[in-house]
Coordinates of C-alpha atoms and ligand atoms in Angstrom, one line a residue:
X224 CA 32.0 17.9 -42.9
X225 CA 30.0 14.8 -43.4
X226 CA 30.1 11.7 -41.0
X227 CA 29.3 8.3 -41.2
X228 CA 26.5 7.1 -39.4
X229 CA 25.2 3.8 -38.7
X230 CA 22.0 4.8 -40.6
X231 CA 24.2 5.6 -43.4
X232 CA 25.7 8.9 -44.6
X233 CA 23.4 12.1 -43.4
X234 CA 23.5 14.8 -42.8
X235 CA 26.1 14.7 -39.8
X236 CA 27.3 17.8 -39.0
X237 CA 23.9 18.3 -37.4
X238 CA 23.4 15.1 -36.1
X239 CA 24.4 12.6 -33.2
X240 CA 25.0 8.8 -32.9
X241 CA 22.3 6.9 -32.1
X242 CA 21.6 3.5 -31.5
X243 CA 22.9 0.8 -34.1
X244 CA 18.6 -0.1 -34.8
X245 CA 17.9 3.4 -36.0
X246 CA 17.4 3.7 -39.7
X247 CA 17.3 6.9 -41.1
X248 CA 13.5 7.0 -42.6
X249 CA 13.5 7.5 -46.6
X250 CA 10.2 10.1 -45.6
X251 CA 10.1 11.4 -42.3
X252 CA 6.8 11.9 -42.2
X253 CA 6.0 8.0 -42.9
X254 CA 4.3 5.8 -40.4
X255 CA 5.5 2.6 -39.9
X256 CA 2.0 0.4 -39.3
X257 CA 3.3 -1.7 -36.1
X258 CA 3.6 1.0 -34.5
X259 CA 0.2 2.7 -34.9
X260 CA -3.6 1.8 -34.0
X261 CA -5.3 0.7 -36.7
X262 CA -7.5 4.0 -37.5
X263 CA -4.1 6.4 -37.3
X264 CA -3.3 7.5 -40.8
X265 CA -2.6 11.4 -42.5
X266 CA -4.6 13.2 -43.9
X267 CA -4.5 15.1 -47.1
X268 CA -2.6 17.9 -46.0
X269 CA -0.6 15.4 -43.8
X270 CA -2.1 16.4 -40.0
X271 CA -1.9 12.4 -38.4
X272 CA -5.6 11.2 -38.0
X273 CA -6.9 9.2 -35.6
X274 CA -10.2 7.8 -35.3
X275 CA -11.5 9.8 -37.9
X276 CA -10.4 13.0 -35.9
X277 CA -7.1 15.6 -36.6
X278 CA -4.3 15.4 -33.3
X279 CA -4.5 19.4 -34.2
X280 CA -8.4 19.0 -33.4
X281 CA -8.0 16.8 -30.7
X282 CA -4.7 19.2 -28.6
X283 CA -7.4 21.9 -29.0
X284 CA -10.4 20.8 -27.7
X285 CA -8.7 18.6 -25.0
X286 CA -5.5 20.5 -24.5
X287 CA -2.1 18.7 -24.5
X288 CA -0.8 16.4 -23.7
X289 CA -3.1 14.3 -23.7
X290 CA -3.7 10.2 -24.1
X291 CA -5.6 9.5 -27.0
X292 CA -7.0 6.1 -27.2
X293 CA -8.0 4.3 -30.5
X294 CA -11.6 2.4 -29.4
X295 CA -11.9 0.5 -32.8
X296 CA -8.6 -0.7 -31.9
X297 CA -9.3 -1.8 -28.5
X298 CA -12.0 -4.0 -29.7
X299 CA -10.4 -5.5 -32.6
X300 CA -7.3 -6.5 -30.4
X301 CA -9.4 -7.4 -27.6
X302 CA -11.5 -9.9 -29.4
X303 CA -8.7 -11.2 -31.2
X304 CA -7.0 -12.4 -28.2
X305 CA -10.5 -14.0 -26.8
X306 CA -10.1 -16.0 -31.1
X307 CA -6.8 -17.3 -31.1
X308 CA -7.3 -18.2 -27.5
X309 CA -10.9 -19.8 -27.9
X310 CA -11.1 -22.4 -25.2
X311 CA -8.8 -20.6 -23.0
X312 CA -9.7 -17.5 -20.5
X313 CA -8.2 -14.0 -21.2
X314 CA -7.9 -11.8 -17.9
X315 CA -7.1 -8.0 -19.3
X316 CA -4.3 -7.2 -16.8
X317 CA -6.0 -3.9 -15.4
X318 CA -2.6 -3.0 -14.1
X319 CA -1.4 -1.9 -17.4
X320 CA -4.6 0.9 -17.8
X321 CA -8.0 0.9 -16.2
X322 CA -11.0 3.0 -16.1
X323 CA -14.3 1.8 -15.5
X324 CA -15.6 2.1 -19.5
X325 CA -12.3 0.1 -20.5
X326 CA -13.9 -2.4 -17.8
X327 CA -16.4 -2.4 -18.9
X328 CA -15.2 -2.9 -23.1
X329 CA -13.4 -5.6 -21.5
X330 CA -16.3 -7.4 -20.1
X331 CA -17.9 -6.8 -23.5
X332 CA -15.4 -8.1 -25.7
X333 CA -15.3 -11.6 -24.4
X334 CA -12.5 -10.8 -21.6
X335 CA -12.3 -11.4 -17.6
X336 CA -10.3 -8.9 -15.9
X337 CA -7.4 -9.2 -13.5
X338 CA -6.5 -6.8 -10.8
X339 CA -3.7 -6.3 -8.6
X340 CA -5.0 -4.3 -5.8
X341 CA -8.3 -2.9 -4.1
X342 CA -8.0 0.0 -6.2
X343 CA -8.4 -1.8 -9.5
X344 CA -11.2 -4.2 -8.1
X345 CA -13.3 -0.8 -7.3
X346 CA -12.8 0.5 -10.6
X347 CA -13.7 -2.8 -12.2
X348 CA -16.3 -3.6 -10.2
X349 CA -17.5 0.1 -11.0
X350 CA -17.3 -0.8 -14.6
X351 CA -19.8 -3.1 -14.3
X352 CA -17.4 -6.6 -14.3
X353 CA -19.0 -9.2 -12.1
X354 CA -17.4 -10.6 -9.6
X355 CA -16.7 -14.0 -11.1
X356 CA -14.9 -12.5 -13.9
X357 CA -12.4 -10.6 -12.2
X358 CA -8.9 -12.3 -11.0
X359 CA -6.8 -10.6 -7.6
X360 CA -3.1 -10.8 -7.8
X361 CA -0.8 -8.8 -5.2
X362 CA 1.9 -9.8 -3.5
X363 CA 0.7 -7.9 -0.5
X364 CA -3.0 -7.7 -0.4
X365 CA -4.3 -6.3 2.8
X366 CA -7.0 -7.8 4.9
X367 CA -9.4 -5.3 3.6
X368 CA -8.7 -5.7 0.0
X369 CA -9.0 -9.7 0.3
X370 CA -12.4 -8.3 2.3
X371 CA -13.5 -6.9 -0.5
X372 CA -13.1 -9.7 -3.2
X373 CA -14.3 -12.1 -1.2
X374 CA -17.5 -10.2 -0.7
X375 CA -17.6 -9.1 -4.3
X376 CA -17.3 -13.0 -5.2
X377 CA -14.4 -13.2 -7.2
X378 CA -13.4 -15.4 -9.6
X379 CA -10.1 -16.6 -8.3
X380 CA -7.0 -15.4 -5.4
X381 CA -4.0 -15.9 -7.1
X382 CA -2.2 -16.1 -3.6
X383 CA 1.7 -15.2 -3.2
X384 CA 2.7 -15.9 0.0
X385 CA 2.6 -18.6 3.5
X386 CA 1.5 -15.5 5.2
X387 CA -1.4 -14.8 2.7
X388 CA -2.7 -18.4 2.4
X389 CA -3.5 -18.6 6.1
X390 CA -5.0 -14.6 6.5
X391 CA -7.3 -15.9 3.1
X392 CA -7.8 -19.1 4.8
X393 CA -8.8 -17.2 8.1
X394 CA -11.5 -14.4 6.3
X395 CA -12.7 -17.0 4.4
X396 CA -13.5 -18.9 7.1
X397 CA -14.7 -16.1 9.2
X398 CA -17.5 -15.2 6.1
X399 CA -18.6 -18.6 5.6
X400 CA -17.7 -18.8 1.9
X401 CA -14.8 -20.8 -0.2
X402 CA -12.7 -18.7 -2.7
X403 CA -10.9 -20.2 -5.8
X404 CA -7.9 -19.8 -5.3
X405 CA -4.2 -20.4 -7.6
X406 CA -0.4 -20.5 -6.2
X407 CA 1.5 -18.0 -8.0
X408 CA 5.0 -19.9 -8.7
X409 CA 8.3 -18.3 -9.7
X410 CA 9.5 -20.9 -12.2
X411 CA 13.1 -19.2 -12.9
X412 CA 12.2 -17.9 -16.4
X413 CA 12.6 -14.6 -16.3
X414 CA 11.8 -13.0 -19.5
X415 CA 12.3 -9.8 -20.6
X416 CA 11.8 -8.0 -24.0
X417 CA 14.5 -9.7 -26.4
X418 CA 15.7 -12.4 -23.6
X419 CA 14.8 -14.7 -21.2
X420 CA 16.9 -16.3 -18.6
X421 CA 16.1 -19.6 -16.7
X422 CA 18.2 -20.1 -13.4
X423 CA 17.5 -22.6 -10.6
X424 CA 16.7 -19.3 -8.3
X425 CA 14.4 -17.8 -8.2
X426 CA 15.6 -13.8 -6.0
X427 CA 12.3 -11.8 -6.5
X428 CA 9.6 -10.8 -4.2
X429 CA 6.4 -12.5 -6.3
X430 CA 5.5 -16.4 -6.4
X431 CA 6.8 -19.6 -4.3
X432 CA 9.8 -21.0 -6.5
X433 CA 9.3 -24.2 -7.7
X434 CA 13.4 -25.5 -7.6
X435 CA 13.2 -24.5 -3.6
X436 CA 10.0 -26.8 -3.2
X437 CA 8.3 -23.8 -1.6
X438 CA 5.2 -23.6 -4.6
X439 CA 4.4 -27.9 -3.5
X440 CA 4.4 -26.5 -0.3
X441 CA 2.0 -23.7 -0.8
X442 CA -0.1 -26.0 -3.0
X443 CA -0.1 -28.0 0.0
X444 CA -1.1 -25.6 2.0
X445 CA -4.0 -24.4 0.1
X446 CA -5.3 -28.3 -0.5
X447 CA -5.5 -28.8 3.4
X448 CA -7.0 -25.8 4.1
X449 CA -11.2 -26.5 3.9
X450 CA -12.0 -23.1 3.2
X451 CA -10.1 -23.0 -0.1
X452 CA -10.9 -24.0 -3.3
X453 CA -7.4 -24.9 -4.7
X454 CA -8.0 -24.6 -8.8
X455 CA -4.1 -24.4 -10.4
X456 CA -1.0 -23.1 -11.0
X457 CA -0.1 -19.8 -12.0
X458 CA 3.0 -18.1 -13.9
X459 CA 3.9 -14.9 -14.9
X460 CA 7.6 -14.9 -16.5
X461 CA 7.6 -11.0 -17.7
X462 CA 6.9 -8.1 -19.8
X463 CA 7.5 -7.4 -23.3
X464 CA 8.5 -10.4 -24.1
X465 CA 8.9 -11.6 -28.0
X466 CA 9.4 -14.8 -28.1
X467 CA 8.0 -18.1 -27.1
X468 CA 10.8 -20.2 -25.7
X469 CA 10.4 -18.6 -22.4
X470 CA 7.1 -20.3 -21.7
X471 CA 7.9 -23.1 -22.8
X472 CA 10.4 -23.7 -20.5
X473 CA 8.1 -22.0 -17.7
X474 CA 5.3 -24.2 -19.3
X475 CA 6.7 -27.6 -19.0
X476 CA 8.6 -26.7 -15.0
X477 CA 5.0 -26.0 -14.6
X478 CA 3.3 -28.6 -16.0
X479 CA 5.8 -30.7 -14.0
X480 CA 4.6 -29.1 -10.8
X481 CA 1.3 -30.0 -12.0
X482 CA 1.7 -33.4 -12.6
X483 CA 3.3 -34.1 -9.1
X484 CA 0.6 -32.5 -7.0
X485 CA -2.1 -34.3 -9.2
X486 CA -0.5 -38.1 -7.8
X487 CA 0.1 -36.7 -4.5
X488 CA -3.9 -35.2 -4.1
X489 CA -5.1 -37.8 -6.2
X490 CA -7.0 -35.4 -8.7
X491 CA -5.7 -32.7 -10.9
X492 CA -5.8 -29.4 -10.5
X493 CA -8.7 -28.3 -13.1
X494 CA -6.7 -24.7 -14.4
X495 CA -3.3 -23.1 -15.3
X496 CA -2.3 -19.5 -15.9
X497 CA 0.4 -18.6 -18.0
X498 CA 0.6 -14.9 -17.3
X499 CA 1.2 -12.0 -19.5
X500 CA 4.2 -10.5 -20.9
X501 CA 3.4 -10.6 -24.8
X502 CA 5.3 -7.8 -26.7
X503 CA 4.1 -5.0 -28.5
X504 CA 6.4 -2.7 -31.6
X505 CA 7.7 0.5 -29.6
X506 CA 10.2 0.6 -32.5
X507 CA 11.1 -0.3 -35.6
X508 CA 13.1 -3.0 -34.3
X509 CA 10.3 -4.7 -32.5
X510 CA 8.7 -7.6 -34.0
X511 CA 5.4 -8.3 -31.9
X512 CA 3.8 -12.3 -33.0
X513 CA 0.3 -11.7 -33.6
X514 CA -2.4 -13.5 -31.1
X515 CA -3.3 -16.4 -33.7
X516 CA 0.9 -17.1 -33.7
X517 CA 0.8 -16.8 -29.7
X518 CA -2.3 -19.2 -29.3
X519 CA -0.8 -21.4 -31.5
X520 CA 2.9 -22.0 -29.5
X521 CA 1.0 -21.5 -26.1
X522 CA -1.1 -24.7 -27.0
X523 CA 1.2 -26.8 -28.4
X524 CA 3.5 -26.3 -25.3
X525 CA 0.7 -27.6 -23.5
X526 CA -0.4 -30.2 -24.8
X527 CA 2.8 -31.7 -26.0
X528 CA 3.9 -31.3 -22.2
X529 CA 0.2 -32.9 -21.3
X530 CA 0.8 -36.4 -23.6
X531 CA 4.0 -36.6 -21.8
X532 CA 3.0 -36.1 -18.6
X533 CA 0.0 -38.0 -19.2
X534 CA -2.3 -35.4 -17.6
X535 CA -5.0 -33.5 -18.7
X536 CA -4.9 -30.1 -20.6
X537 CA -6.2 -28.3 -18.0
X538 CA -8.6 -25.1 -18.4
X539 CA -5.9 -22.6 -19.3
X540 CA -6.0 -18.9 -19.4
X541 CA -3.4 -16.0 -19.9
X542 CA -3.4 -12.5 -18.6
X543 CA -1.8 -9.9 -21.4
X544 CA -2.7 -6.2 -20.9
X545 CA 0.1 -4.1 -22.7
X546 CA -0.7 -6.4 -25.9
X547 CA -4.1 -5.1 -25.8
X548 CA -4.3 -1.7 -24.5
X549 CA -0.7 -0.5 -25.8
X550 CA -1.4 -0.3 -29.1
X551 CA -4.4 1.6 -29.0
X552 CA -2.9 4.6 -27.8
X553 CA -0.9 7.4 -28.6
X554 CA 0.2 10.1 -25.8
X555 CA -0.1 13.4 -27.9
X556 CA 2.4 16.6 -26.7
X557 CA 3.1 19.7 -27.4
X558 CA 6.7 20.6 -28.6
X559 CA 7.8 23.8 -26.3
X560 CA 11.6 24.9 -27.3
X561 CA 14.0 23.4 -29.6
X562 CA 17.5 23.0 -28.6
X563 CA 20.5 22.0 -30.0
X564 CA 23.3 20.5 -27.8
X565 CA 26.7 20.4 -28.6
X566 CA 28.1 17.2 -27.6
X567 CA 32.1 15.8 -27.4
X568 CA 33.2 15.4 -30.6
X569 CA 31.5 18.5 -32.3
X570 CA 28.2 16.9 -33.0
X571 CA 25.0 18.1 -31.8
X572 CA 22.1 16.4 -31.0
X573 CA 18.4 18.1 -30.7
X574 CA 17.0 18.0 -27.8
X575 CA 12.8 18.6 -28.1
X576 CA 10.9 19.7 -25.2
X577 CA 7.5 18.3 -24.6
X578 CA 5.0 19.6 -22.3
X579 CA 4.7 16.8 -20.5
X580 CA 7.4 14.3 -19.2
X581 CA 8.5 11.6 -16.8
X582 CA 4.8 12.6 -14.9
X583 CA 3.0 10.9 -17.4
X584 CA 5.6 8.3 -18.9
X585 CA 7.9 7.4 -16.4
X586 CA 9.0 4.2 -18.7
X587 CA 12.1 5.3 -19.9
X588 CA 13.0 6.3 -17.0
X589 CA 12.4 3.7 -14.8
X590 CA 14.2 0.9 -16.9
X591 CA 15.0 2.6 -20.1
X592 CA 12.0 1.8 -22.2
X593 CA 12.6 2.7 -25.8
X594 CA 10.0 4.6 -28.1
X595 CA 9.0 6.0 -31.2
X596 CA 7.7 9.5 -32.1
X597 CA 6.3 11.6 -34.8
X598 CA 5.3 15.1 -36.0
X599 CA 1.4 14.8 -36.0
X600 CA 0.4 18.4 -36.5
X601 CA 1.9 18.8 -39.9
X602 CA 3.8 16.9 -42.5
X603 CA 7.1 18.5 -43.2
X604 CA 9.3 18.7 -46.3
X605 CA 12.6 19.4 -43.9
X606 CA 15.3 16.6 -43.4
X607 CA 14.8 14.1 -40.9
X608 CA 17.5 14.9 -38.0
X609 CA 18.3 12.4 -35.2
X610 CA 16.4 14.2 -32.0
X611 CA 15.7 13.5 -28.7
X612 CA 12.2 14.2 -27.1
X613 CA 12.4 15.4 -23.2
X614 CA 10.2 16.3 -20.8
X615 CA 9.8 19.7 -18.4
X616 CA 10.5 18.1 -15.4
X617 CA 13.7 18.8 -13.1
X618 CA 15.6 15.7 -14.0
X619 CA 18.0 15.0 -16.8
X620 CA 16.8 11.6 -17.0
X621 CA 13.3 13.2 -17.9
X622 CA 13.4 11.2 -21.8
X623 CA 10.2 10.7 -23.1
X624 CA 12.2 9.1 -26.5
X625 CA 15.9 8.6 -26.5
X626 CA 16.4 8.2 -29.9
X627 CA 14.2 9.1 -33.0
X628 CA 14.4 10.8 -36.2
X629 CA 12.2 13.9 -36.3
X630 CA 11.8 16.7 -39.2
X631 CA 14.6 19.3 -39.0
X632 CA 12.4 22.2 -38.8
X633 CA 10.3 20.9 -35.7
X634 CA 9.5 23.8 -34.1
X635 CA 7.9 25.6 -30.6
X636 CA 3.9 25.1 -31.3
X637 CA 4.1 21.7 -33.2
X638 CA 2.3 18.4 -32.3
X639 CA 4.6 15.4 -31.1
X640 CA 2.6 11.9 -31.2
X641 CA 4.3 8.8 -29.1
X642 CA 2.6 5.7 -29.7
X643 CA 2.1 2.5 -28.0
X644 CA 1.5 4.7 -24.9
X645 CA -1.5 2.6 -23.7
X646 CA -0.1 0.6 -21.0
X647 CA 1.6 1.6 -18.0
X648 CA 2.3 4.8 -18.6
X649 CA -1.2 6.9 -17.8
X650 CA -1.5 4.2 -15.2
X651 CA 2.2 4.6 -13.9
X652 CA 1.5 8.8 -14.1
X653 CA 3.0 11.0 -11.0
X654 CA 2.5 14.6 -9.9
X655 CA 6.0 14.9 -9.8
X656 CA 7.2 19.0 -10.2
X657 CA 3.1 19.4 -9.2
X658 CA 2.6 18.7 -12.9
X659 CA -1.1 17.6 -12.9
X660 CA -2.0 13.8 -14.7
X661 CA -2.4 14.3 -18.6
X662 CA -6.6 13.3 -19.5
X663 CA -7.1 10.1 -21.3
X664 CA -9.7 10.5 -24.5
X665 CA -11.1 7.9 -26.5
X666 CA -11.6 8.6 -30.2
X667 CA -14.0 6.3 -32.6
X668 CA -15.6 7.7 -36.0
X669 CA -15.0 10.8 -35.2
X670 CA -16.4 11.6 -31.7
X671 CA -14.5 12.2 -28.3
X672 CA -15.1 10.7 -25.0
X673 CA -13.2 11.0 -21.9
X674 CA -12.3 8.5 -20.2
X675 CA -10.3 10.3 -17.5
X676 CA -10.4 14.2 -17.5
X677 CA -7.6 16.1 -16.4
X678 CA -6.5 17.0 -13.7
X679 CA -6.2 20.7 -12.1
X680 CA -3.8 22.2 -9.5
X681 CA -6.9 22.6 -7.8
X682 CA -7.1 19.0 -7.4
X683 CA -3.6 18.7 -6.1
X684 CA -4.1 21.7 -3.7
X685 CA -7.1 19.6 -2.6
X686 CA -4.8 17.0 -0.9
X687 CA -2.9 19.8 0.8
X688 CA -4.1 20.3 3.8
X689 CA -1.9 23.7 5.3
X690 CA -1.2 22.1 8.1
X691 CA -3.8 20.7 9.8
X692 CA -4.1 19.0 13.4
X693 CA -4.3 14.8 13.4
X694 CA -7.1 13.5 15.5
Ligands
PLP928 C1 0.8 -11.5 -12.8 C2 0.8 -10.6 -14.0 N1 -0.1 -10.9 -15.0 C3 -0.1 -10.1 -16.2 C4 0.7 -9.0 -16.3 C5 0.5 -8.2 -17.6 O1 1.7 -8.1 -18.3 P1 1.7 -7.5 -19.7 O2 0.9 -6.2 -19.6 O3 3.1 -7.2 -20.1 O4 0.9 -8.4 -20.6 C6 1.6 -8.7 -15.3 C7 2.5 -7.5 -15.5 O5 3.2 -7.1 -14.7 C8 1.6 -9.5 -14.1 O6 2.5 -9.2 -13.2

């Protein structure tokens, strides 16, 4: 019996629908370059390769799985964002994966970093990234945490709410110093991989919304407060995003915004942040602009919207993390049973279990992030057969990759790569079904480091405490 699929005519009776992007690969064992850090290749006897180092060497001297980061590739996309955006500042968006030696690479390539929470100011900080090159967003930051940057001198508050403008205002005050600070405004662009959509509301917990008049207000605020240093405007408009007519729109509402408050204070407002959000491939359907085409639309937004508003181009900057960091990285697992699933209809689909799971990439999961997959212990000269790779954890939603064509005769022991597992994954990681946190290794001509080991059931048995008496 042979069905027609939307990858064309296959091998059906062994196969299952999948989605209409899908094509079925010519070689199975192929690697589709978007995908991949720059360094990831096969070798001879077709093992995948990464940094000059075998996944087969890698699983066995780190175990599986395990997050293996590309360091050549860090740098080069690193330092490519810092050229196309010369004149502009690049904050690495710690949220999406930080350690203190990827602060620290960070630092060295050119970038300022920007973190949302005590946490990631520690570990920068730790890292070695002064003060005035790090950036605090949160739309909750506690006393203590706006404590701590304004004793560690940082660069510049992006603040988020009335409340948070007068408890800055107030520790400010009470320390005798003057932070920089930005409005975060919520411009109605809200952008999101393939789409964007631009409403006059604005019903989401970050920013003051521009249509309500709340960001004025704020900017307002900050301006009459003497122990702030009001410096701009910032907007983030969302993740993953491919292309650039989103900011523009968010670009000129804000440049707007900009040229309003410059009349009414009677000087402008000497930066602007656009935000993040820049897309990288997770499949073969996603077409990522490089940094050089992003710098290029970013600026002429701008400054188009500048000579019209006649303002000044102010000092601009952008935070992008995934672009950078998710890339480099490939989460490596080890396949555990093979299962084929009969579903309505009579076809079957493979289900491959991984040994790790929703714990350490909870992204398709949480909002049905797509990715890709390969066999990286081996090159196989089976058919390729539309599988499904899965976690161990209790959950059926437990998907690590919904959809992907994998070699027929995957089997129990083999090596599963996922890349473009960089960015908020490792840094999104649970203990969920007391599954301890994968180690993160960085790889460059071949050597190993580690940049966060693994962790033990000891370490989780640590935190329990029996049941032991409060003081
Ligand atoms: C304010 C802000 N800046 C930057 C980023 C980084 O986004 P991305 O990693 O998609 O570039 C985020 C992500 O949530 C964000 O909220």
């Amino acid at each position: 019996m042979t069905h027609m699929h939307v990858a064309g005519s296959i091998h059906a009776d062994t196969i299952a629908p999948g989605p209409q992007w899908l094509r079925l690969p010519e070689d199975v064992n192929a690697l589709l370059p978007v995908l991949w850090s720059t360094t990831v290749e096969r070798d001879d006897e077709g093992i995948l390769t990464v940094g000059g180092l075998r996944a087969t060497e890698i699983a066995e001297r780190c175990g599986t799985p395990v997050y293996v980061l590309d360091e050549v590739d860090f740098h080069r996309r690193a330092r490519s964002f810092v050229e196309a955006f010369a004149g502009w500042d690049v904050y690495y968006a710690g949220k999406s994966f930080l350690t203190t030696a990827v602060a620290g690479w960070a630092l060295a390539d050119g970038l300022f970093v920007d973190c949302s929470t005590g946490g990631e100011l520690t570990v920068a900080l730790r890292g070695g990234v002064p003060g005035d090159r790090i950036g605090l967003h949160g739309n909750n930051k506690s006393e203590a945490e706006i404590g701590m940057a304004l004793e560690a001198g940082v660069g510049r508050i992006i603040v988020d709410s009335f409340d948070e403008i007068e408890r800055l205002g107030r520790l400010a005050a009470e320390r005798g110093v003057r932070p920089r600070v930005m409005v975060r405004v919520t411009t109605g662009v809200e952008a999101h991989t393939h789409e964007y959509i631009a409403t006059a509301h604005e019903d989401q917990k970050f920013g003051f919304s521009i249509a309500s008049g709340q960001a004025k207000e704020a900017l307002r605020a900050c301006e009459a407060d003497p122990h702030l240093e009001l410096i701009g405007i910032h907007s983030h408009i969302g993740s993953q995003i491919f292309e650039t007519h989103g900011f523009e729109v968010a670009a000129r509402r804000i440049m707007t915004l900009h040229a309003e408050v410059a009349r009414e204070f009677d000087r402008e407002l000497p930066e602007m942040d656009l935000g993040g959000g820049f897309g990288i491939a997770y499949t073969s359907l996603d077409r990522p602009e490089s940094p050089e085409q992003l710098a290029g639309a970013l600026r002429a937004i701008v400054e188009e919207q500048a000579h019209d508003l006649a303002v000044q181009v102010p000092r601009m900057s952008i935070e992008p993390g995934r672009a950078i960091v998710g890339p480099t990285t490939m989460a490596l697992y080890r396949v555990g049973t093979v299962k084929q699933v009969v579903l309505d209809g009579g076809a079957t689909r493979t289900y491959i279990s991984v040994d790790g799971g929703m714990s350490d990439n909870i992204r398709p999961a949480l909002y049905g992030a797509e990715y890709s997959a390969t066999l990286a212990s081996r090159a196989s000269t089976a058919g390729a057969r539309l599988s499904r790779i899965v976690g161990k954890h209790c959950e059926g939603g437990d998907i690590l990759v919904r959809d992907e064509f994998m070699p027929a005769d995957i089997a129990p022991g083999d090596l599963v790569a996922v890349p473009g597992s960089g960015a908020y994954s490792r840094a999104m990681a649970s203990n969920y079904n007391m599954v301890p946190r994968p180690s993160v290794v960085a790889v460059r001509d071949g050597a190993l480091h580690t940049l966060v080991r693994r962790e033990t059931i000891e370490d989780l048995l640590a935190l329990d405490l029996g049941y032991d008496p409060v003081p």
